[in-house]
Every structure is written in structure tokens, then in C-alpha cells.
mmCIF file with all atom_site columns, C-alpha atoms in Angstrom:
data_model
loop_
_atom_site.group_PDB
_atom_site.id
_atom_site.type_symbol
_atom_site.label_atom_id
_atom_site.label_alt_id
_atom_site.label_comp_id
_atom_site.label_asym_id
_atom_site.label_entity_id
_atom_site.label_seq_id
_atom_site.pdbx_PDB_ins_code
_atom_site.Cartn_x
_atom_site.Cartn_y
_atom_site.Cartn_z
_atom_site.occupancy
_atom_site.B_iso_or_equiv
_atom_site.pdbx_formal_charge
_atom_site.auth_seq_id
_atom_site.auth_comp_id
_atom_site.auth_asym_id
_atom_site.auth_atom_id
_atom_site.pdbx_PDB_model_num
ATOM 1   C CA . MET E 1 1   ? 22.091 -119.639 -57.417 1.00 44.00 ? 1   MET E CA 1
ATOM 2   C CA . ALA E 1 2   ? 23.124 -123.142 -56.551 1.00 49.00 ? 2   ALA E CA 1
ATOM 3   C CA . ASP E 1 3   ? 21.120 -125.797 -54.772 1.00 53.00 ? 3   ASP E CA 1
ATOM 4   C CA . GLY E 1 4   ? 22.501 -127.246 -51.536 1.00 55.00 ? 4   GLY E CA 1
ATOM 5   C CA . ALA E 1 5   ? 24.411 -130.096 -53.210 1.00 57.00 ? 5   ALA E CA 1
ATOM 6   C CA . THR E 1 6   ? 25.835 -127.776 -55.854 1.00 55.00 ? 6   THR E CA 1
ATOM 7   C CA . GLY E 1 7   ? 26.850 -125.314 -53.168 1.00 54.00 ? 7   GLY E CA 1
ATOM 8   C CA . ARG E 1 8   ? 28.683 -128.068 -51.276 1.00 51.00 ? 8   ARG E CA 1
ATOM 9   C CA . ARG E 1 9   ? 30.513 -129.144 -54.472 1.00 50.00 ? 9   ARG E CA 1
ATOM 10  C CA . MET E 1 10  ? 31.497 -125.516 -55.042 1.00 52.00 ? 10  MET E CA 1
ATOM 11  C CA . LYS E 1 11  ? 32.825 -125.177 -51.503 1.00 51.00 ? 11  LYS E CA 1
ATOM 12  C CA . LEU E 1 12  ? 34.687 -128.511 -51.352 1.00 45.00 ? 12  LEU E CA 1
ATOM 13  C CA . GLY E 1 13  ? 35.826 -129.007 -54.912 1.00 45.00 ? 13  GLY E CA 1
ATOM 14  C CA . VAL E 1 14  ? 35.909 -125.756 -56.784 1.00 50.00 ? 14  VAL E CA 1
ATOM 15  C CA . MET E 1 15  ? 36.846 -122.886 -54.513 1.00 52.00 ? 15  MET E CA 1
ATOM 16  C CA . PRO E 1 16  ? 40.245 -124.287 -53.424 1.00 50.00 ? 16  PRO E CA 1
ATOM 17  C CA . SER E 1 17  ? 41.127 -124.918 -57.095 1.00 57.00 ? 17  SER E CA 1
ATOM 18  C CA . LEU E 1 18  ? 40.488 -121.334 -58.149 1.00 60.00 ? 18  LEU E CA 1
ATOM 19  C CA . GLY E 1 19  ? 43.787 -120.162 -56.744 1.00 55.00 ? 19  GLY E CA 1
ATOM 20  C CA . GLU E 1 20  ? 45.265 -122.372 -59.493 1.00 56.00 ? 20  GLU E CA 1
ATOM 21  C CA . GLY E 1 21  ? 48.514 -120.753 -60.476 1.00 55.00 ? 21  GLY E CA 1
ATOM 22  C CA . SER E 1 22  ? 50.998 -119.478 -57.977 1.00 64.00 ? 22  SER E CA 1
ATOM 23  C CA . PHE E 1 23  ? 50.965 -115.737 -58.372 1.00 76.00 ? 23  PHE E CA 1
ATOM 24  C CA . ASP E 1 24  ? 53.576 -115.205 -55.644 1.00 76.00 ? 24  ASP E CA 1
ATOM 25  C CA . GLY E 1 25  ? 51.061 -113.329 -53.527 1.00 76.00 ? 25  GLY E CA 1
ATOM 26  C CA . ARG E 1 26  ? 50.212 -110.863 -56.281 1.00 84.00 ? 26  ARG E CA 1
ATOM 27  C CA . THR E 1 27  ? 46.826 -110.216 -57.841 1.00 88.00 ? 27  THR E CA 1
ATOM 28  C CA . PRO E 1 28  ? 46.128 -112.268 -61.000 1.00 89.00 ? 28  PRO E CA 1
ATOM 29  C CA . ARG E 1 29  ? 46.448 -110.212 -64.201 1.00 91.00 ? 29  ARG E CA 1
ATOM 30  C CA . TYR E 1 30  ? 45.314 -110.485 -67.803 1.00 94.00 ? 30  TYR E CA 1
ATOM 31  C CA . GLU E 1 31  ? 48.516 -112.370 -68.699 1.00 92.00 ? 31  GLU E CA 1
ATOM 32  C CA . ASP E 1 32  ? 47.526 -115.034 -66.160 1.00 90.00 ? 32  ASP E CA 1
ATOM 33  C CA . ILE E 1 33  ? 44.270 -115.959 -67.906 1.00 91.00 ? 33  ILE E CA 1
ATOM 34  C CA . VAL E 1 34  ? 45.906 -118.997 -69.567 1.00 90.00 ? 34  VAL E CA 1
ATOM 35  C CA . LYS E 1 35  ? 46.859 -120.311 -66.090 1.00 88.00 ? 35  LYS E CA 1
ATOM 36  C CA . LEU E 1 36  ? 43.279 -119.941 -64.853 1.00 91.00 ? 36  LEU E CA 1
ATOM 37  C CA . ARG E 1 37  ? 41.823 -122.767 -66.955 1.00 92.00 ? 37  ARG E CA 1
ATOM 38  C CA . TYR E 1 38  ? 39.764 -124.335 -64.154 1.00 92.00 ? 38  TYR E CA 1
ATOM 39  C CA . THR E 1 39  ? 38.466 -120.926 -63.116 1.00 92.00 ? 39  THR E CA 1
ATOM 40  C CA . ARG E 1 40  ? 37.271 -120.464 -66.722 1.00 95.00 ? 40  ARG E CA 1
ATOM 41  C CA . MET E 1 41  ? 35.588 -123.873 -66.582 1.00 95.00 ? 41  MET E CA 1
ATOM 42  C CA . VAL E 1 42  ? 33.758 -122.887 -63.372 1.00 94.00 ? 42  VAL E CA 1
ATOM 43  C CA . ILE E 1 43  ? 32.547 -119.633 -64.960 1.00 96.00 ? 43  ILE E CA 1
ATOM 44  C CA . GLU E 1 44  ? 31.395 -121.458 -68.102 1.00 97.00 ? 44  GLU E CA 1
ATOM 45  C CA . GLU E 1 45  ? 29.549 -124.115 -66.118 1.00 97.00 ? 45  GLU E CA 1
ATOM 46  C CA . ALA E 1 46  ? 27.863 -121.464 -63.974 1.00 96.00 ? 46  ALA E CA 1
ATOM 47  C CA . MET E 1 47  ? 26.755 -119.662 -67.148 1.00 97.00 ? 47  MET E CA 1
ATOM 48  C CA . ARG E 1 48  ? 25.543 -122.933 -68.644 1.00 98.00 ? 48  ARG E CA 1
ATOM 49  C CA . LEU E 1 49  ? 23.201 -123.428 -65.693 1.00 97.00 ? 49  LEU E CA 1
ATOM 50  C CA . TYR E 1 50  ? 22.395 -119.739 -65.271 1.00 96.00 ? 50  TYR E CA 1
ATOM 51  C CA . PRO E 1 51  ? 22.944 -118.032 -68.640 1.00 96.00 ? 51  PRO E CA 1
ATOM 52  C CA . PRO E 1 52  ? 22.953 -114.227 -68.396 1.00 93.00 ? 52  PRO E CA 1
ATOM 53  C CA . ALA E 1 53  ? 20.791 -114.058 -71.539 1.00 92.00 ? 53  ALA E CA 1
ATOM 54  C CA . HIS E 1 54  ? 18.214 -116.692 -70.564 1.00 94.00 ? 54  HIS E CA 1
ATOM 55  C CA . THR E 1 55  ? 15.926 -115.980 -73.540 1.00 95.00 ? 55  THR E CA 1
ATOM 56  C CA . MET E 1 56  ? 16.525 -114.210 -76.844 1.00 94.00 ? 56  MET E CA 1
ATOM 57  C CA . ALA E 1 57  ? 14.048 -113.149 -79.512 1.00 94.00 ? 57  ALA E CA 1
ATOM 58  C CA . ARG E 1 58  ? 14.792 -113.209 -83.233 1.00 93.00 ? 58  ARG E CA 1
ATOM 59  C CA . GLU E 1 59  ? 12.707 -112.167 -86.233 1.00 94.00 ? 59  GLU E CA 1
ATOM 60  C CA . PRO E 1 60  ? 13.281 -114.163 -89.430 1.00 95.00 ? 60  PRO E CA 1
ATOM 61  C CA . ILE E 1 61  ? 13.553 -112.029 -92.580 1.00 96.00 ? 61  ILE E CA 1
ATOM 62  C CA . ALA E 1 62  ? 12.406 -114.931 -94.772 1.00 97.00 ? 62  ALA E CA 1
ATOM 63  C CA . PRO E 1 63  ? 10.124 -117.932 -94.213 1.00 97.00 ? 63  PRO E CA 1
ATOM 64  C CA . ASP E 1 64  ? 11.860 -121.006 -92.873 1.00 96.00 ? 64  ASP E CA 1
ATOM 65  C CA . THR E 1 65  ? 11.159 -124.467 -91.484 1.00 96.00 ? 65  THR E CA 1
ATOM 66  C CA . ILE E 1 66  ? 12.607 -125.534 -88.136 1.00 91.00 ? 66  ILE E CA 1
ATOM 67  C CA . LEU E 1 67  ? 12.173 -129.147 -87.030 1.00 91.00 ? 67  LEU E CA 1
ATOM 68  C CA . GLY E 1 68  ? 9.186  -129.496 -89.352 1.00 96.00 ? 68  GLY E CA 1
ATOM 69  C CA . HIS E 1 69  ? 7.478  -126.276 -88.189 1.00 95.00 ? 69  HIS E CA 1
ATOM 70  C CA . ARG E 1 70  ? 6.889  -123.493 -90.711 1.00 97.00 ? 70  ARG E CA 1
ATOM 71  C CA . ILE E 1 71  ? 8.180  -120.157 -89.471 1.00 97.00 ? 71  ILE E CA 1
ATOM 72  C CA . PRO E 1 72  ? 6.756  -117.180 -91.395 1.00 98.00 ? 72  PRO E CA 1
ATOM 73  C CA . ALA E 1 73  ? 8.942  -114.152 -92.091 1.00 97.00 ? 73  ALA E CA 1
ATOM 74  C CA . GLY E 1 74  ? 8.413  -111.446 -89.476 1.00 97.00 ? 74  GLY E CA 1
ATOM 75  C CA . SER E 1 75  ? 7.295  -113.832 -86.734 1.00 96.00 ? 75  SER E CA 1
ATOM 76  C CA . ILE E 1 76  ? 8.996  -113.859 -83.354 1.00 96.00 ? 76  ILE E CA 1
ATOM 77  C CA . VAL E 1 77  ? 11.206 -116.855 -82.587 1.00 94.00 ? 77  VAL E CA 1
ATOM 78  C CA . LEU E 1 78  ? 12.366 -117.341 -79.008 1.00 95.00 ? 78  LEU E CA 1
ATOM 79  C CA . ILE E 1 79  ? 15.693 -119.015 -78.288 1.00 95.00 ? 79  ILE E CA 1
ATOM 80  C CA . ALA E 1 80  ? 16.046 -120.158 -74.683 1.00 96.00 ? 80  ALA E CA 1
ATOM 81  C CA . PRO E 1 81  ? 19.626 -120.909 -73.570 1.00 97.00 ? 81  PRO E CA 1
ATOM 82  C CA . TRP E 1 82  ? 18.105 -121.710 -70.151 1.00 96.00 ? 82  TRP E CA 1
ATOM 83  C CA . LEU E 1 83  ? 16.437 -124.762 -71.756 1.00 97.00 ? 83  LEU E CA 1
ATOM 84  C CA . LEU E 1 84  ? 19.127 -125.557 -74.340 1.00 97.00 ? 84  LEU E CA 1
ATOM 85  C CA . HIS E 1 85  ? 21.781 -125.712 -71.623 1.00 98.00 ? 85  HIS E CA 1
ATOM 86  C CA . ARG E 1 86  ? 19.679 -128.280 -69.717 1.00 97.00 ? 86  ARG E CA 1
ATOM 87  C CA . LYS E 1 87  ? 18.886 -130.525 -72.695 1.00 97.00 ? 87  LYS E CA 1
ATOM 88  C CA . ALA E 1 88  ? 19.767 -134.114 -71.725 1.00 97.00 ? 88  ALA E CA 1
ATOM 89  C CA . SER E 1 89  ? 20.633 -135.078 -75.306 1.00 96.00 ? 89  SER E CA 1
ATOM 90  C CA . LEU E 1 90  ? 23.389 -132.412 -75.265 1.00 96.00 ? 90  LEU E CA 1
ATOM 91  C CA . TRP E 1 91  ? 24.576 -132.513 -71.636 1.00 97.00 ? 91  TRP E CA 1
ATOM 92  C CA . ALA E 1 92  ? 25.129 -135.536 -69.387 1.00 96.00 ? 92  ALA E CA 1
ATOM 93  C CA . GLU E 1 93  ? 23.422 -134.919 -66.045 1.00 97.00 ? 93  GLU E CA 1
ATOM 94  C CA . PRO E 1 94  ? 22.298 -131.485 -67.264 1.00 97.00 ? 94  PRO E CA 1
ATOM 95  C CA . HIS E 1 95  ? 21.135 -130.166 -63.867 1.00 96.00 ? 95  HIS E CA 1
ATOM 96  C CA . ARG E 1 96  ? 24.385 -131.084 -62.094 1.00 96.00 ? 96  ARG E CA 1
ATOM 97  C CA . PHE E 1 97  ? 27.123 -128.471 -61.616 1.00 96.00 ? 97  PHE E CA 1
ATOM 98  C CA . ASN E 1 98  ? 30.204 -130.022 -63.242 1.00 96.00 ? 98  ASN E CA 1
ATOM 99  C CA . PRO E 1 99  ? 32.934 -127.652 -64.453 1.00 96.00 ? 99  PRO E CA 1
ATOM 100 C CA . ASP E 1 100 ? 34.879 -130.598 -65.894 1.00 96.00 ? 100 ASP E CA 1
ATOM 101 C CA . ARG E 1 101 ? 32.428 -130.778 -68.796 1.00 96.00 ? 101 ARG E CA 1
ATOM 102 C CA . PHE E 1 102 ? 34.240 -127.677 -70.125 1.00 97.00 ? 102 PHE E CA 1
ATOM 103 C CA . ALA E 1 103 ? 37.639 -129.418 -70.233 1.00 96.00 ? 103 ALA E CA 1
ATOM 104 C CA . SER E 1 104 ? 36.914 -129.664 -73.956 1.00 96.00 ? 104 SER E CA 1
ATOM 105 C CA . GLU E 1 105 ? 34.914 -127.436 -76.284 1.00 95.00 ? 105 GLU E CA 1
ATOM 106 C CA . PRO E 1 106 ? 31.156 -128.200 -76.192 1.00 96.00 ? 106 PRO E CA 1
ATOM 107 C CA . PRO E 1 107 ? 29.402 -128.977 -79.489 1.00 94.00 ? 107 PRO E CA 1
ATOM 108 C CA . ARG E 1 108 ? 28.696 -125.892 -81.589 1.00 93.00 ? 108 ARG E CA 1
ATOM 109 C CA . TYR E 1 109 ? 25.527 -124.024 -80.595 1.00 94.00 ? 109 TYR E CA 1
ATOM 110 C CA . SER E 1 110 ? 24.935 -126.229 -77.526 1.00 97.00 ? 110 SER E CA 1
ATOM 111 C CA . TYR E 1 111 ? 26.342 -123.507 -75.263 1.00 98.00 ? 111 TYR E CA 1
ATOM 112 C CA . ILE E 1 112 ? 25.261 -119.943 -76.033 1.00 97.00 ? 112 ILE E CA 1
ATOM 113 C CA . PRO E 1 113 ? 25.241 -117.846 -72.835 1.00 96.00 ? 113 PRO E CA 1
ATOM 114 C CA . PHE E 1 114 ? 25.871 -114.691 -74.876 1.00 95.00 ? 114 PHE E CA 1
ATOM 115 C CA . GLY E 1 115 ? 23.998 -115.694 -78.016 1.00 93.00 ? 115 GLY E CA 1
ATOM 116 C CA . ALA E 1 116 ? 25.664 -116.917 -81.195 1.00 92.00 ? 116 ALA E CA 1
ATOM 117 C CA . GLY E 1 117 ? 26.413 -116.032 -84.784 1.00 89.00 ? 117 GLY E CA 1
ATOM 118 C CA . GLN E 1 118 ? 26.154 -112.468 -86.063 1.00 89.00 ? 118 GLN E CA 1
ATOM 119 C CA . ARG E 1 119 ? 24.133 -111.363 -83.024 1.00 90.00 ? 119 ARG E CA 1
ATOM 120 C CA . ILE E 1 120 ? 26.505 -112.650 -80.320 1.00 93.00 ? 120 ILE E CA 1
ATOM 121 C CA . CYS E 1 121 ? 27.063 -110.170 -77.498 1.00 93.00 ? 121 CYS E CA 1
ATOM 122 C CA . ILE E 1 122 ? 29.848 -107.810 -78.511 1.00 95.00 ? 122 ILE E CA 1
ATOM 123 C CA . GLY E 1 123 ? 31.123 -107.776 -74.920 1.00 95.00 ? 123 GLY E CA 1
ATOM 124 C CA . ALA E 1 124 ? 31.288 -111.573 -74.444 1.00 95.00 ? 124 ALA E CA 1
ATOM 125 C CA . GLY E 1 125 ? 35.087 -111.801 -74.555 1.00 95.00 ? 125 GLY E CA 1
ATOM 126 C CA . PHE E 1 126 ? 35.503 -108.929 -72.122 1.00 97.00 ? 126 PHE E CA 1
ATOM 127 C CA . ALA E 1 127 ? 32.829 -110.342 -69.798 1.00 96.00 ? 127 ALA E CA 1
ATOM 128 C CA . ILE E 1 128 ? 34.508 -113.774 -69.629 1.00 96.00 ? 128 ILE E CA 1
ATOM 129 C CA . THR E 1 129 ? 37.941 -112.249 -69.033 1.00 96.00 ? 129 THR E CA 1
ATOM 130 C CA . GLU E 1 130 ? 36.581 -109.976 -66.328 1.00 96.00 ? 130 GLU E CA 1
ATOM 131 C CA . ALA E 1 131 ? 34.665 -112.822 -64.630 1.00 96.00 ? 131 ALA E CA 1
ATOM 132 C CA . ILE E 1 132 ? 37.712 -115.118 -64.596 1.00 94.00 ? 132 ILE E CA 1
ATOM 133 C CA . LEU E 1 133 ? 39.978 -112.475 -63.082 1.00 93.00 ? 133 LEU E CA 1
ATOM 134 C CA . ILE E 1 134 ? 37.435 -111.300 -60.510 1.00 94.00 ? 134 ILE E CA 1
ATOM 135 C CA . LEU E 1 135 ? 36.605 -114.845 -59.389 1.00 93.00 ? 135 LEU E CA 1
ATOM 136 C CA . ALA E 1 136 ? 40.319 -115.709 -59.146 1.00 91.00 ? 136 ALA E CA 1
ATOM 137 C CA . MET E 1 137 ? 41.001 -112.565 -57.094 1.00 90.00 ? 137 MET E CA 1
ATOM 138 C CA . ILE E 1 138 ? 38.101 -113.227 -54.726 1.00 90.00 ? 138 ILE E CA 1
ATOM 139 C CA . ALA E 1 139 ? 38.919 -116.937 -54.309 1.00 88.00 ? 139 ALA E CA 1
ATOM 140 C CA . GLN E 1 140 ? 42.586 -116.102 -53.740 1.00 87.00 ? 140 GLN E CA 1
ATOM 141 C CA . ARG E 1 141 ? 41.777 -113.887 -50.743 1.00 87.00 ? 141 ARG E CA 1
ATOM 142 C CA . TYR E 1 142 ? 38.382 -114.857 -49.351 1.00 89.00 ? 142 TYR E CA 1
ATOM 143 C CA . ARG E 1 143 ? 35.884 -117.580 -48.619 1.00 89.00 ? 143 ARG E CA 1
ATOM 144 C CA . LEU E 1 144 ? 32.283 -116.569 -49.253 1.00 91.00 ? 144 LEU E CA 1
ATOM 145 C CA . HIS E 1 145 ? 29.421 -118.077 -47.258 1.00 93.00 ? 145 HIS E CA 1
ATOM 146 C CA . LEU E 1 146 ? 25.811 -117.671 -48.329 1.00 94.00 ? 146 LEU E CA 1
ATOM 147 C CA . LYS E 1 147 ? 23.544 -116.647 -45.460 1.00 95.00 ? 147 LYS E CA 1
ATOM 148 C CA . SER E 1 148 ? 22.121 -119.840 -44.001 1.00 95.00 ? 148 SER E CA 1
ATOM 149 C CA . GLY E 1 149 ? 18.604 -120.635 -45.174 1.00 95.00 ? 149 GLY E CA 1
ATOM 150 C CA . HIS E 1 150 ? 18.559 -117.822 -47.732 1.00 95.00 ? 150 HIS E CA 1
ATOM 151 C CA . PRO E 1 151 ? 16.233 -118.706 -50.635 1.00 95.00 ? 151 PRO E CA 1
ATOM 152 C CA . ILE E 1 152 ? 17.913 -119.057 -54.019 1.00 91.00 ? 152 ILE E CA 1
ATOM 153 C CA . GLU E 1 153 ? 15.558 -118.427 -56.905 1.00 94.00 ? 153 GLU E CA 1
ATOM 154 C CA . PRO E 1 154 ? 16.535 -117.244 -60.388 1.00 95.00 ? 154 PRO E CA 1
ATOM 155 C CA . GLN E 1 155 ? 14.618 -114.278 -61.783 1.00 96.00 ? 155 GLN E CA 1
ATOM 156 C CA . GLY E 1 156 ? 14.552 -113.731 -65.524 1.00 93.00 ? 156 GLY E CA 1
ATOM 157 C CA . LEU E 1 157 ? 14.427 -110.031 -66.275 1.00 92.00 ? 157 LEU E CA 1
ATOM 158 C CA . ILE E 1 158 ? 16.517 -108.615 -69.124 1.00 90.00 ? 158 ILE E CA 1
ATOM 159 C CA . THR E 1 159 ? 19.310 -110.730 -67.652 1.00 92.00 ? 159 THR E CA 1
ATOM 160 C CA . LEU E 1 160 ? 19.091 -113.605 -65.211 1.00 94.00 ? 160 LEU E CA 1
ATOM 161 C CA . ARG E 1 161 ? 19.691 -112.682 -61.585 1.00 95.00 ? 161 ARG E CA 1
ATOM 162 C CA . PRO E 1 162 ? 18.959 -113.998 -58.084 1.00 95.00 ? 162 PRO E CA 1
ATOM 163 C CA . ARG E 1 163 ? 15.455 -112.823 -57.107 1.00 96.00 ? 163 ARG E CA 1
ATOM 164 C CA . TYR E 1 164 ? 16.383 -112.212 -53.469 1.00 97.00 ? 164 TYR E CA 1
ATOM 165 C CA . GLY E 1 165 ? 20.036 -111.291 -53.911 1.00 96.00 ? 165 GLY E CA 1
ATOM 166 C CA . MET E 1 166 ? 22.903 -113.322 -52.506 1.00 94.00 ? 166 MET E CA 1
ATOM 167 C CA . PRO E 1 167 ? 23.743 -112.072 -48.990 1.00 96.00 ? 167 PRO E CA 1
ATOM 168 C CA . MET E 1 168 ? 27.182 -113.383 -48.069 1.00 94.00 ? 168 MET E CA 1
ATOM 169 C CA . SER E 1 169 ? 29.572 -113.307 -45.192 1.00 95.00 ? 169 SER E CA 1
ATOM 170 C CA . ILE E 1 170 ? 33.228 -112.980 -46.110 1.00 94.00 ? 170 ILE E CA 1
ATOM 171 C CA . GLU E 1 171 ? 36.090 -114.806 -44.426 1.00 93.00 ? 171 GLU E CA 1
ATOM 172 C CA . ARG E 1 172 ? 39.688 -113.867 -45.231 1.00 92.00 ? 172 ARG E CA 1
ATOM 173 C CA . ARG E 1 173 ? 41.866 -116.812 -46.330 1.00 84.00 ? 173 ARG E CA 1
ATOM 174 C CA . ARG E 1 174 ? 45.033 -117.371 -44.331 1.00 78.00 ? 174 ARG E CA 1
#
């Protein structure tokens, strides 16, 4: 779900870096996660731009005031990571794919792809670990090429996904 320029940056700058550590030809394992720092940064940046939970609803149990707006108890409050993650006051060049922005921890609550606080996704840690290892394994062995001219459009259902899928051709790395 990257635009043309983002896709080119991924191909030229990111994909070769994802084979970060030398694994002596073996498949990366859980113990290798610490060596896959840049791979983690790529995953985090992708989830900043395309958060799996693009919108979340919460119901306050007591009245509150947020940014000068009264919020009655029992009302529905929508939290939109899709918008938060693109807020220019929190992210320099917010629409640009830049994994390096995750070289350090982002400010608290500026990055919430799995929610935050007591209601954070219980599987967030597993999901990140799984994504890092899968991306490292794929990048170690293959180059993926999106079908030329294929439209890329996010679709917000329960989770965010590509509306028309992501048809790819696969090329084995040598």
C-alpha cells in the first residue's frame, strides 16, 4: 500500500537492508530479533502509515473534557490512528515512508497501531515479532514485485487492508 515513490524507496533502500544480520544461510529465529533492528523499524513505519486498527471506539464511563470539548459519559469517542500517525505536529514529513524515524522511541501516544493503555491489543507483541521474522525470511530469500499498474487503495474494514489485494511476482535472490 505504498505510492510509487514509497515503493521505489522500499525497493532501493529498505529491502536489501532487511537481510541485516548474517544468519549463515539459516532462517532467522526468535533469538535473532535483536539483530533485526532495521526490519523492526520498517514494520513500525509501515504500521504508522497503515495502522492495522485504523479507528477505535471508546465509551467514557464519566464525563470529561478533551481539548475544550465536553464529552458526556456513555458517548462514543473515536480514536483514529490513521489520522494521528499523519499529524504534522508529531511527525516530520508525515506522509513520507521513513523507517529511520523509529531509530528512537516516538513520543508516548503518538504511535498506537494496536491501541494503547489498558485496551491495547493483547497480541501486539506476538504480532510484531511474527511480522519481523516473516519479513526477514521473505527478504532473505526473495524479491517481491507488485504487478505493474495495480491500484493501491487502503480499505478500512475491521482492520486496514488493500482493497484490491497485492498481486506480486516473486523472484528468488541469488
